[in-house]
PDB file of C-alpha atoms in Angstrom:
ATOM      1  CA  VAL L 116     204.821  80.258  35.984  1.00 94.00           C
ATOM      2  CA  GLN L 117     201.704  80.218  38.138  1.00 96.00           C
ATOM      3  CA  LEU L 118     198.643  82.393  37.710  1.00 97.00           C
ATOM      4  CA  GLN L 119     196.314  83.089  40.601  1.00 97.00           C
ATOM      5  CA  ALA L 120     192.754  84.298  40.077  1.00 97.00           C
ATOM      6  CA  SER L 121     190.850  85.808  42.979  1.00 98.00           C
ATOM      7  CA  GLY L 122     187.840  87.946  43.777  1.00 98.00           C
ATOM      8  CA  GLY L 123     185.018  85.566  43.030  1.00 98.00           C
ATOM      9  CA  GLY L 124     182.001  85.229  45.256  1.00 98.00           C
ATOM     10  CA  LEU L 125     178.238  85.268  45.540  1.00 98.00           C
ATOM     11  CA  VAL L 126     176.394  88.323  44.276  1.00 98.00           C
ATOM     12  CA  GLN L 127     172.821  89.170  43.412  1.00 98.00           C
ATOM     13  CA  ALA L 128     171.805  89.859  39.856  1.00 98.00           C
ATOM     14  CA  GLY L 129     172.626  93.434  38.946  1.00 98.00           C
ATOM     15  CA  GLY L 130     175.580  93.516  41.299  1.00 98.00           C
ATOM     16  CA  SER L 131     179.288  93.830  40.655  1.00 98.00           C
ATOM     17  CA  LEU L 132     182.487  91.918  41.295  1.00 98.00           C
ATOM     18  CA  ARG L 133     186.107  92.623  40.523  1.00 98.00           C
ATOM     19  CA  LEU L 134     188.400  89.729  39.712  1.00 98.00           C
ATOM     20  CA  SER L 135     192.171  89.932  39.898  1.00 98.00           C
ATOM     21  CA  CYS L 136     194.884  87.808  38.345  1.00 98.00           C
ATOM     22  CA  THR L 137     198.441  87.754  39.614  1.00 97.00           C
ATOM     23  CA  VAL L 138     201.476  85.810  38.446  1.00 96.00           C
ATOM     24  CA  SER L 139     204.363  84.205  40.278  1.00 95.00           C
ATOM     25  CA  GLY L 140     207.489  82.665  38.895  1.00 95.00           C
ATOM     26  CA  GLY L 141     207.084  84.798  35.796  1.00 95.00           C
ATOM     27  CA  THR L 142     205.618  88.006  34.516  1.00 95.00           C
ATOM     28  CA  PHE L 143     202.791  89.486  32.484  1.00 96.00           C
ATOM     29  CA  ARG L 144     205.254  91.850  30.863  1.00 96.00           C
ATOM     30  CA  THR L 145     205.138  91.530  27.035  1.00 96.00           C
ATOM     31  CA  TYR L 146     202.207  89.093  27.191  1.00 97.00           C
ATOM     32  CA  ALA L 147     198.514  89.445  26.502  1.00 97.00           C
ATOM     33  CA  VAL L 148     196.242  88.169  29.266  1.00 98.00           C
ATOM     34  CA  ALA L 149     192.684  86.938  29.051  1.00 98.00           C
ATOM     35  CA  TRP L 150     189.783  85.837  31.176  1.00 98.00           C
ATOM     36  CA  PHE L 151     187.806  82.744  30.290  1.00 98.00           C
ATOM     37  CA  ARG L 152     184.822  81.283  32.069  1.00 98.00           C
ATOM     38  CA  GLN L 153     183.091  77.956  32.369  1.00 98.00           C
ATOM     39  CA  ALA L 154     179.493  77.634  33.413  1.00 96.00           C
ATOM     40  CA  PRO L 155     178.263  74.417  35.043  1.00 92.00           C
ATOM     41  CA  GLY L 156     177.823  71.745  32.407  1.00 94.00           C
ATOM     42  CA  LYS L 157     179.192  73.915  29.623  1.00 96.00           C
ATOM     43  CA  GLU L 158     182.468  74.314  27.814  1.00 97.00           C
ATOM     44  CA  ARG L 159     184.949  76.980  28.728  1.00 96.00           C
ATOM     45  CA  GLU L 160     184.473  80.184  26.764  1.00 96.00           C
ATOM     46  CA  PHE L 161     186.393  83.360  26.141  1.00 97.00           C
ATOM     47  CA  ALA L 162     185.269  86.427  28.094  1.00 97.00           C
ATOM     48  CA  ALA L 163     187.833  89.208  27.663  1.00 98.00           C
ATOM     49  CA  ALA L 164     191.460  89.831  26.745  1.00 98.00           C
ATOM     50  CA  ILE L 165     193.937  92.666  26.920  1.00 98.00           C
ATOM     51  CA  SER L 166     197.082  93.120  24.885  1.00 97.00           C
ATOM     52  CA  TRP L 167     200.531  94.114  26.049  1.00 97.00           C
ATOM     53  CA  PRO L 168     200.970  96.851  27.149  1.00 96.00           C
ATOM     54  CA  GLY L 169     197.201  97.354  27.228  1.00 93.00           C
ATOM     55  CA  GLY L 170     196.128  99.340  24.197  1.00 93.00           C
ATOM     56  CA  VAL L 171     193.810  96.713  22.756  1.00 96.00           C
ATOM     57  CA  THR L 172     190.980  94.877  24.474  1.00 97.00           C
ATOM     58  CA  LYS L 173     188.578  92.253  23.205  1.00 97.00           C
ATOM     59  CA  TYR L 174     185.293  91.090  24.687  1.00 97.00           C
ATOM     60  CA  ALA L 175     182.817  88.349  24.078  1.00 97.00           C
ATOM     61  CA  ASP L 176     179.503  89.732  22.885  1.00 97.00           C
ATOM     62  CA  SER L 177     177.832  88.350  25.998  1.00 97.00           C
ATOM     63  CA  VAL L 178     179.873  90.593  28.314  1.00 98.00           C
ATOM     64  CA  LYS L 179     180.490  93.633  26.138  1.00 98.00           C
ATOM     65  CA  GLY L 180     179.392  96.826  27.851  1.00 98.00           C
ATOM     66  CA  ARG L 181     179.252  95.170  31.269  1.00 98.00           C
ATOM     67  CA  PHE L 182     182.781  93.846  31.823  1.00 98.00           C
ATOM     68  CA  THR L 183     186.015  95.814  31.674  1.00 98.00           C
ATOM     69  CA  ILE L 184     189.449  94.220  31.556  1.00 98.00           C
ATOM     70  CA  SER L 185     192.453  96.244  32.634  1.00 98.00           C
ATOM     71  CA  ARG L 186     196.052  95.737  33.621  1.00 98.00           C
ATOM     72  CA  ASP L 187     198.471  97.366  36.013  1.00 97.00           C
ATOM     73  CA  ASN L 188     201.859  96.745  34.475  1.00 96.00           C
ATOM     74  CA  ALA L 189     203.731  98.162  37.427  1.00 95.00           C
ATOM     75  CA  GLU L 190     201.964  95.729  39.777  1.00 95.00           C
ATOM     76  CA  ASN L 191     201.948  92.860  37.262  1.00 95.00           C
ATOM     77  CA  THR L 192     198.230  92.258  37.674  1.00 97.00           C
ATOM     78  CA  VAL L 193     195.211  92.008  35.397  1.00 98.00           C
ATOM     79  CA  SER L 194     191.685  92.750  36.571  1.00 98.00           C
ATOM     80  CA  LEU L 195     188.183  92.111  35.335  1.00 98.00           C
ATOM     81  CA  GLN L 196     185.519  94.510  36.531  1.00 98.00           C
ATOM     82  CA  MET L 197     182.128  92.879  36.150  1.00 98.00           C
ATOM     83  CA  ASN L 198     179.015  95.029  36.413  1.00 98.00           C
ATOM     84  CA  SER L 199     175.315  94.360  35.878  1.00 98.00           C
ATOM     85  CA  LEU L 200     175.901  90.707  36.583  1.00 98.00           C
ATOM     86  CA  LYS L 201     173.357  88.158  35.427  1.00 98.00           C
ATOM     87  CA  PRO L 202     172.692  84.586  36.555  1.00 97.00           C
ATOM     88  CA  ASP L 203     174.124  83.465  33.194  1.00 97.00           C
ATOM     89  CA  ASP L 204     177.484  84.898  34.283  1.00 98.00           C
ATOM     90  CA  THR L 205     177.756  82.192  36.944  1.00 98.00           C
ATOM     91  CA  GLY L 206     180.800  79.959  36.564  1.00 98.00           C
ATOM     92  CA  LEU L 207     184.467  79.436  37.170  1.00 98.00           C
ATOM     93  CA  TYR L 208     186.556  82.320  35.886  1.00 98.00           C
ATOM     94  CA  TYR L 209     190.100  81.594  34.755  1.00 98.00           C
ATOM     95  CA  CYS L 210     192.869  83.976  33.822  1.00 98.00           C
ATOM     96  CA  ALA L 211     195.338  82.909  31.196  1.00 98.00           C
ATOM     97  CA  ARG L 212     198.542  84.281  29.712  1.00 97.00           C
ATOM     98  CA  ALA L 213     199.066  84.267  25.995  1.00 97.00           C
ATOM     99  CA  ARG L 214     202.214  83.238  24.166  1.00 96.00           C
ATOM    100  CA  GLY L 215     202.495  86.707  22.694  1.00 93.00           C
ATOM    101  CA  ALA L 216     201.442  90.306  23.136  1.00 94.00           C
ATOM    102  CA  GLY L 217     198.398  90.413  20.870  1.00 93.00           C
ATOM    103  CA  VAL L 218     194.767  89.462  21.323  1.00 91.00           C
ATOM    104  CA  TRP L 219     193.880  88.333  17.806  1.00 82.00           C
ATOM    105  CA  VAL L 220     191.415  85.501  17.289  1.00 78.00           C
ATOM    106  CA  GLY L 221     194.133  82.876  16.951  1.00 83.00           C
ATOM    107  CA  ALA L 222     196.039  83.835  20.081  1.00 89.00           C
ATOM    108  CA  VAL L 223     197.221  80.860  22.094  1.00 93.00           C
ATOM    109  CA  TYR L 224     196.976  80.888  25.859  1.00 96.00           C
ATOM    110  CA  ASP L 225     199.328  78.418  27.474  1.00 95.00           C
ATOM    111  CA  LYS L 226     199.526  79.471  31.136  1.00 97.00           C
ATOM    112  CA  TRP L 227     196.364  79.133  33.209  1.00 97.00           C
ATOM    113  CA  GLY L 228     195.264  79.880  36.723  1.00 93.00           C
ATOM    114  CA  GLN L 229     193.093  77.634  38.847  1.00 92.00           C
ATOM    115  CA  GLY L 230     189.860  79.586  38.549  1.00 94.00           C
ATOM    116  CA  THR L 231     187.728  81.608  40.906  1.00 98.00           C
ATOM    117  CA  LEU L 232     184.016  80.904  41.341  1.00 98.00           C
ATOM    118  CA  VAL L 233     181.439  83.551  40.533  1.00 98.00           C
ATOM    119  CA  THR L 234     177.849  82.849  41.511  1.00 98.00           C
ATOM    120  CA  VAL L 235     175.094  85.250  40.532  1.00 98.00           C
ATOM    121  CA  SER L 236     171.742  84.689  42.183  1.00 98.00           C
ATOM    122  CA  SER L 237     168.470  85.794  40.646  1.00 94.00           C
TER     123      SER L 237
END
């Protein structure tokens, strides 16, 4: 199973980006999917997650109200719409597939993509 994150780039503060995550050699069907991010020199942190089939979403406080995670189950993709971007949002963004369908605090993510770089300039 391979996950592929795309859509990163350079944007000015206040701008928007939309990240996409696709899967090959497997499926997102019946699995929760999340986005994590890692800023330069910092540990990877949770950003957002969506359950299967999509009725529950979770967000880190730092992105709540600005980011929206969604999934297209027919297309087997998960997206992260990022608005009102800030320089602190700069980092590598990874998508990950959970072992199960839920997005509870203890969910385990065991399939990871390679990351897509988001750079927000001030």
